[in-house]
Short mmCIF file of C-alpha atoms in Angstrom, two decimals:
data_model
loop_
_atom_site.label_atom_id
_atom_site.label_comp_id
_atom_site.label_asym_id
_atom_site.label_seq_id
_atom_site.Cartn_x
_atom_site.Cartn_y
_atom_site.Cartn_z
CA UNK A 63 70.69 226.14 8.42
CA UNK A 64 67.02 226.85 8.89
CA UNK A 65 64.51 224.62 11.35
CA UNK A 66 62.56 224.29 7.77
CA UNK A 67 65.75 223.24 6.03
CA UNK A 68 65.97 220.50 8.35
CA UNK A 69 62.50 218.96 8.14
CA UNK A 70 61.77 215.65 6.76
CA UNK A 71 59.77 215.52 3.43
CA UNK A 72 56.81 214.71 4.16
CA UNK A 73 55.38 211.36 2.39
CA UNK A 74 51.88 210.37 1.48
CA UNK A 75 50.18 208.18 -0.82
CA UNK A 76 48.91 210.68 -3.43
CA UNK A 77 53.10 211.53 -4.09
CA UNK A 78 53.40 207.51 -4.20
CA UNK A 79 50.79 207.62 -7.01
CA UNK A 80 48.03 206.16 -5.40
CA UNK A 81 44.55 208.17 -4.87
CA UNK A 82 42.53 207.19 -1.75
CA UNK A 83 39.62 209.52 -2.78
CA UNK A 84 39.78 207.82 -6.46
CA UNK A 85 39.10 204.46 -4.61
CA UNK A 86 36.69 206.10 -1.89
CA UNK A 87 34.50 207.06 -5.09
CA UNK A 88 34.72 204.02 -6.82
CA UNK A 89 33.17 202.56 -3.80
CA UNK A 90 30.32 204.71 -3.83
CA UNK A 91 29.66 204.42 -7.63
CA UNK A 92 29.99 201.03 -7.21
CA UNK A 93 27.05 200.51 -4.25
CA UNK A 94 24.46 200.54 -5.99
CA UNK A 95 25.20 197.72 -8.63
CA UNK A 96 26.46 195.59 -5.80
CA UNK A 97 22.65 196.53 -3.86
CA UNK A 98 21.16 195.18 -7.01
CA UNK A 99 22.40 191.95 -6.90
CA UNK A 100 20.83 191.17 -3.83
CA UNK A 101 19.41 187.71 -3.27
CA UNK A 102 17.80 185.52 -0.51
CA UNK A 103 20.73 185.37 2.38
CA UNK A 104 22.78 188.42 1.23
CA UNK A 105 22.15 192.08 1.77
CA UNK A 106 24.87 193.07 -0.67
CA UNK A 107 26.04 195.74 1.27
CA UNK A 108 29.17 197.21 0.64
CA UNK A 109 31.61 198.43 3.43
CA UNK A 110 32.71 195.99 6.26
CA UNK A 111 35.95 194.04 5.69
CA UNK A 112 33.93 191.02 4.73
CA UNK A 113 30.33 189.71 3.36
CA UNK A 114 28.03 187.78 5.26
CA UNK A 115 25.95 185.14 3.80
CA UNK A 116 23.10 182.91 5.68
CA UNK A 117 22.69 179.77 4.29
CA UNK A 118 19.55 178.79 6.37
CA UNK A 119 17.70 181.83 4.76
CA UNK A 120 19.00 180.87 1.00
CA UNK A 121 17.33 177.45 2.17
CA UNK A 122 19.74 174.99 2.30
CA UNK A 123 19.29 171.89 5.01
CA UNK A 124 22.76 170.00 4.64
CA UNK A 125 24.60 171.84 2.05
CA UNK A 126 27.84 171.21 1.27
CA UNK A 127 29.91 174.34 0.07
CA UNK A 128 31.83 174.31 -3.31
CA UNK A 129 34.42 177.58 -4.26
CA UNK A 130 35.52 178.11 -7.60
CA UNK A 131 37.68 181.22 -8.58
CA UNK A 132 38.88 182.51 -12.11
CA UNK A 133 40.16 185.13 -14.20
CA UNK A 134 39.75 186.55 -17.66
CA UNK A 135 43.02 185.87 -19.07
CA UNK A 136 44.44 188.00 -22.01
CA UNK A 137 40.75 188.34 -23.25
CA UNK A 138 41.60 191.55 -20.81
CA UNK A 139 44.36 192.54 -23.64
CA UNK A 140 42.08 192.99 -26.55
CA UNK A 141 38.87 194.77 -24.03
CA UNK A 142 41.92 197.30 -22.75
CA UNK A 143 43.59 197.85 -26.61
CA UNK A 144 39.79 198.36 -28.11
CA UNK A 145 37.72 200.17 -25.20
CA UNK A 146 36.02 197.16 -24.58
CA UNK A 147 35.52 197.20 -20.75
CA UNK A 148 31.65 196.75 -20.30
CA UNK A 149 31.40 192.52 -20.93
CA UNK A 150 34.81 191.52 -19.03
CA UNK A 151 33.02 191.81 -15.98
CA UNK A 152 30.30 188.95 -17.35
CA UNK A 153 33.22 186.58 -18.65
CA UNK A 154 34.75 186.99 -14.82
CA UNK A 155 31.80 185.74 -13.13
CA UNK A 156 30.65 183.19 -16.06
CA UNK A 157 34.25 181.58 -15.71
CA UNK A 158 33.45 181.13 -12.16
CA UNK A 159 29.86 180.36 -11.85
CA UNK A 160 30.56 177.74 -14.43
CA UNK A 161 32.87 176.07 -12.54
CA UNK A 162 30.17 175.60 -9.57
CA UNK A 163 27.46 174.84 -12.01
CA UNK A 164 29.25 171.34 -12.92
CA UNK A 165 29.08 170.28 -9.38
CA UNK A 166 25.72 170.42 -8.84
CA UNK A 167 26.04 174.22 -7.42
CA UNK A 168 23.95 177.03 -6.75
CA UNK A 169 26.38 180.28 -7.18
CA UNK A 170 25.67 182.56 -3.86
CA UNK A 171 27.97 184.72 -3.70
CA UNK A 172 30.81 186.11 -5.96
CA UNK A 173 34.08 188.67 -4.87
CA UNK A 174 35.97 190.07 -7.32
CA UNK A 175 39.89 191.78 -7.50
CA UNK A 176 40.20 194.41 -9.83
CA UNK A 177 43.97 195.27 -9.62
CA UNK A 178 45.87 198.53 -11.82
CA UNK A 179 48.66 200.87 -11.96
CA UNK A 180 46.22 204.15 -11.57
CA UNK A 181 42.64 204.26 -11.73
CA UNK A 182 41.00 205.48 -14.92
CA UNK A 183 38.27 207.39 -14.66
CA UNK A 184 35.26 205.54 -15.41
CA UNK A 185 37.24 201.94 -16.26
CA UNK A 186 36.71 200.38 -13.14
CA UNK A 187 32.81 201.20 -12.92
CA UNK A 188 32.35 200.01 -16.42
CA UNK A 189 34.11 197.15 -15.27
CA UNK A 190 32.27 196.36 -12.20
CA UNK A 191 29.15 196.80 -13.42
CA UNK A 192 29.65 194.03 -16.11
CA UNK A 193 30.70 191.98 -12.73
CA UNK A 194 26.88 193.08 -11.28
CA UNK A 195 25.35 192.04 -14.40
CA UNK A 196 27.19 188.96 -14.75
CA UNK A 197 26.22 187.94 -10.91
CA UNK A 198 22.33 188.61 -11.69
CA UNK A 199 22.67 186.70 -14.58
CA UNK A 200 23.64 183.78 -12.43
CA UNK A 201 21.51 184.85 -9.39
CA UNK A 202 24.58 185.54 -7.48
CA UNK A 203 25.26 188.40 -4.79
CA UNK A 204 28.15 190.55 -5.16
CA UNK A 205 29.32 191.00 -1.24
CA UNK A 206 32.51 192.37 -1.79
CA UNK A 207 36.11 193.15 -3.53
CA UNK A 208 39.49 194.86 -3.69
CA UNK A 209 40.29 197.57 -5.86
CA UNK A 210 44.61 197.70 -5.94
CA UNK A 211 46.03 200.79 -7.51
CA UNK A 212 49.60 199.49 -7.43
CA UNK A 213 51.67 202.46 -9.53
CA UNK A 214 54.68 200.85 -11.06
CA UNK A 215 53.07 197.37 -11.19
CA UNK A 216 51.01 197.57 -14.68
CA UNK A 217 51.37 199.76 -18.11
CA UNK A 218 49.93 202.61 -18.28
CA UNK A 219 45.56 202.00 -18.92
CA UNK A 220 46.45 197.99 -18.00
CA UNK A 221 44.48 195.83 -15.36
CA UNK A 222 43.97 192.46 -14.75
CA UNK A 223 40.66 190.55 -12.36
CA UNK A 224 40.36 187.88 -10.21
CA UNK A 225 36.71 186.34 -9.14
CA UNK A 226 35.77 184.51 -6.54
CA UNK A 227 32.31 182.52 -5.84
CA UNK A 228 30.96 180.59 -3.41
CA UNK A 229 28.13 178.37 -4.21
CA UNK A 230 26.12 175.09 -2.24
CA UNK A 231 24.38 172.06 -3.24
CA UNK A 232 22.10 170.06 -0.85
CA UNK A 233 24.20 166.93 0.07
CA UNK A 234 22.72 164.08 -1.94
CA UNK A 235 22.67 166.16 -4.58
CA UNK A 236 26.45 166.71 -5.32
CA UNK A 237 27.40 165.81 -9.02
CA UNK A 238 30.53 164.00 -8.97
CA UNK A 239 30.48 161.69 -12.01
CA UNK A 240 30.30 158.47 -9.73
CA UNK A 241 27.33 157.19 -11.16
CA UNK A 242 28.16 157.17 -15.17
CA UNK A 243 28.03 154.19 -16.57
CA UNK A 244 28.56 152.44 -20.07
CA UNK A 245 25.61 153.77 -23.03
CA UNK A 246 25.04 157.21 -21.09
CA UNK A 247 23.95 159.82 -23.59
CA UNK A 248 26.81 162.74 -23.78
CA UNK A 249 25.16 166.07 -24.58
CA UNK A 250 27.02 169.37 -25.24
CA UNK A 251 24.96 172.88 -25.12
CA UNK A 252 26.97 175.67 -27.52
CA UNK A 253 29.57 178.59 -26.72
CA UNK A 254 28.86 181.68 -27.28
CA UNK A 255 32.27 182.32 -28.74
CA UNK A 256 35.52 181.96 -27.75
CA UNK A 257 34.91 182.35 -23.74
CA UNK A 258 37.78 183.39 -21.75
CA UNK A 259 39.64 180.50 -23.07
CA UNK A 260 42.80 180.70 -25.84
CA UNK A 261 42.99 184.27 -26.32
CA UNK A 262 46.96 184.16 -25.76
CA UNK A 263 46.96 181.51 -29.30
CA UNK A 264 44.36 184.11 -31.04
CA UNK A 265 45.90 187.36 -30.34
CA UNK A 266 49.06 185.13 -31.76
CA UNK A 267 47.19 184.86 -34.93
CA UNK A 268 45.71 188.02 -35.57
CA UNK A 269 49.00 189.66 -34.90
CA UNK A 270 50.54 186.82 -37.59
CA UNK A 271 47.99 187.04 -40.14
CA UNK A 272 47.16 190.85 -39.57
CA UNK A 273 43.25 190.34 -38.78
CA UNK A 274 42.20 193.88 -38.37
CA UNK A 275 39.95 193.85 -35.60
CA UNK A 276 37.82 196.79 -35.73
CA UNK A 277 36.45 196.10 -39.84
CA UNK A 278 34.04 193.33 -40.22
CA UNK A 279 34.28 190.09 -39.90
CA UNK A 280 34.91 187.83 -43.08
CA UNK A 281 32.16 185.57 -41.69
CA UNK A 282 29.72 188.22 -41.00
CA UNK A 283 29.80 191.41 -42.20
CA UNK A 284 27.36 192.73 -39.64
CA UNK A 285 29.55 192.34 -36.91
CA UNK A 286 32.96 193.63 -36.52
CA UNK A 287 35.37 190.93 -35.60
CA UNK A 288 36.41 192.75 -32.07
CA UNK A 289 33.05 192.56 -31.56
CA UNK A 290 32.81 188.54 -32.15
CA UNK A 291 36.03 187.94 -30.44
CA UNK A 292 34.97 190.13 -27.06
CA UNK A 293 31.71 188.55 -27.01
CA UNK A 294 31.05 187.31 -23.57
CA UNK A 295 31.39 183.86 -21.70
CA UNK A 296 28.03 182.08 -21.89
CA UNK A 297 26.69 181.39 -18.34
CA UNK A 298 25.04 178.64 -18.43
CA UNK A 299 23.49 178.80 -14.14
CA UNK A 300 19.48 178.78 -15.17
CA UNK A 301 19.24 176.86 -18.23
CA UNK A 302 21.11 173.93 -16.20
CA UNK A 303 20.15 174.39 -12.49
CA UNK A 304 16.44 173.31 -13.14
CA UNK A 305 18.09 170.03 -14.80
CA UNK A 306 20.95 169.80 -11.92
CA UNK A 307 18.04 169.64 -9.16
CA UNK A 308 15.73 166.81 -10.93
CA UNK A 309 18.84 164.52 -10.14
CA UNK A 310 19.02 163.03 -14.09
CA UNK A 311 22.49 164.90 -15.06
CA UNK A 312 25.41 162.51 -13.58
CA UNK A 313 27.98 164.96 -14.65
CA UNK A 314 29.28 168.00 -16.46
CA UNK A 315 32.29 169.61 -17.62
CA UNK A 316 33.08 173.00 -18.51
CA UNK A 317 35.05 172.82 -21.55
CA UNK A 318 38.35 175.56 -20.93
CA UNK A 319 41.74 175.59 -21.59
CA UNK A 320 42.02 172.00 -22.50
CA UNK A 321 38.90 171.11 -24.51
CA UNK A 322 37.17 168.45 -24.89
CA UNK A 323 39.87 166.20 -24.69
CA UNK A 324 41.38 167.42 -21.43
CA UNK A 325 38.04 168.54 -19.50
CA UNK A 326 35.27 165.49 -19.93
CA UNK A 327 37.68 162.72 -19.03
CA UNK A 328 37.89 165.27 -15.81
CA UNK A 329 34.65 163.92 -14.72
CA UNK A 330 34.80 159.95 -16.13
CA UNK A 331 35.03 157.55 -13.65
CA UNK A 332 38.34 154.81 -14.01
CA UNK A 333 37.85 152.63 -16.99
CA UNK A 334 35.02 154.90 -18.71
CA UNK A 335 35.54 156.71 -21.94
CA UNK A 336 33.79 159.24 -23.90
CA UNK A 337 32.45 159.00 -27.59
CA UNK A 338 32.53 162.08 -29.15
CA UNK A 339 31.83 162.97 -33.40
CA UNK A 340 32.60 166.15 -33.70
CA UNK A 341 31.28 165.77 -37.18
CA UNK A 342 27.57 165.49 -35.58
CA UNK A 343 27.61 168.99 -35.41
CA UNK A 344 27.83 172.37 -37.60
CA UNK A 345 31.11 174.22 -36.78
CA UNK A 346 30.13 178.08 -35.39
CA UNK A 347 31.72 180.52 -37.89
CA UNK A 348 33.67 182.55 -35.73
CA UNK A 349 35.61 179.05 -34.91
CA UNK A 350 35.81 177.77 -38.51
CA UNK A 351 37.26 181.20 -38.94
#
């Protein structure tokens, strides 16, 4: 037997399926969206194994930090089956920025965790750059993330995200609900579609009732109804944060998974409960639908 006979295969990532260089120029395509979401107290550089972010430079005296994180859900099913990758990215962020906006909160910063079998050329930047848009949407920096190419883990062209955001709120300005009392005025501000909530139930009934996605939708035939359904998650950071600083909101909910029945009692204090006609206002299409 030969000395080569008898050498060990040798064993490297790239034979294990996963592509160091792939990831290397992610990161660089990458750096430049994060650098634009840049705000007072972050650099938004990419690179070190974790963001820094100055509070005393974003202004804040006695803040009190609030952390929120989110996904997309199977919203991510219908973006993957129809080439839809460039909004996912804004319903990541919006489903976490939203969170911190109820509090009282100022989103600062936002990771995210972009996670797949093999990265597709092109996917994850289309991805990430919805994440960048969605962050200077809500005037959040994007410090950081994790890209996972995990081979045997997803399907073939599947992914799935995580987010992550940080936000503050000066002290005596934390909304907690505390202060809602009996004949407070409930006001609700409109979705932009179906959010990142209850995709699971309508995937369920387009695949029941055969909806074909990519021809117009019966309630507008201008719009195809992939293109209604995929429609991102409203963020709602600067029409409320104005409002949120003048101290007159006692509370908010962001209406998810559970809807209005499950999420506003979320911020009632014992013994209060809401009034709510959901006659009083015109049904959006796409929901009537």
């Amino acid at each position: 037997m030969s000395e080569k006979q008898n050498e060990p295969d040798s064993y490297t990532y790239a034979k294990a399926g996963v592509s160091i260089e792939a990831g290397n120029a992610l990161i660089k395509a990458i750096a430049p969206l994060a650098k634009a979401t840049a705000r007072a107290g972050a650099n938004a550089e990419l690179g070190g194994f974790g963001g820094f972010f100055d509070l005393k430079a974003a202004g804040y005296k006695d803040p009190l930090l609030v952390a929120a994180n989110d996904g997309v859900g199977t919203k991510l099913k219908l973006a993957i089956d129809y080439n839809r990758h460039d909004s996912v990215g804004i319903d990541l962020v919006a489903m976490c920025v939203n969170d911190l906006i109820v509090q009282g909160a100022e989103p600062l910063f936002f990771l995210d965790y972009f996670a797949t079998g093999k990265l597709e050329n092109g996917i994850a930047e289309r991805v990430v750059a919805g994440i960048a848009e969605g962050c200077k949407m809500s005037g959040c920096a994007l410090i950081g993330g994790e890209t996972a190419e995990m081979p045997g883990m997803y399907a073939d062209g599947d992914y799935d995200l995580a987010g992550f955001c940080v936000g503050a709120v000066e002290r005596e300005k934390a909304v907690t609900g505390e202060h809602i009392e009996s004949g407070d005025v409930l006001l609700g501000l409109e979705s932009s579609g179906v959010h990142s909530n209850g995709f699971s139930l309508v995937r369920r009934l387009a695949a029941d009732k055969g909806w074909k996605l990519d021809r117009p939708a019966l309630f507008n035939s201008d719009l195809l109804l992939i293109e209604a359904l995929i429609a991102p998650t409203r963020i709602y950071v600067k029409s409320l944060l104005p409002l949120m600083q003048s101290g007159r909101i006692k509370a908010l909910a962001h209406i998810t998974g559970g809807g209005l029945l499950e999420n506003i009692p979320r911020v009632l204090p014992d013994g209060l409960h809401a009034h709510v006609d959901a006659a009083q206002w015109e049904q959006p299409r796409l929901m009537a639908f």
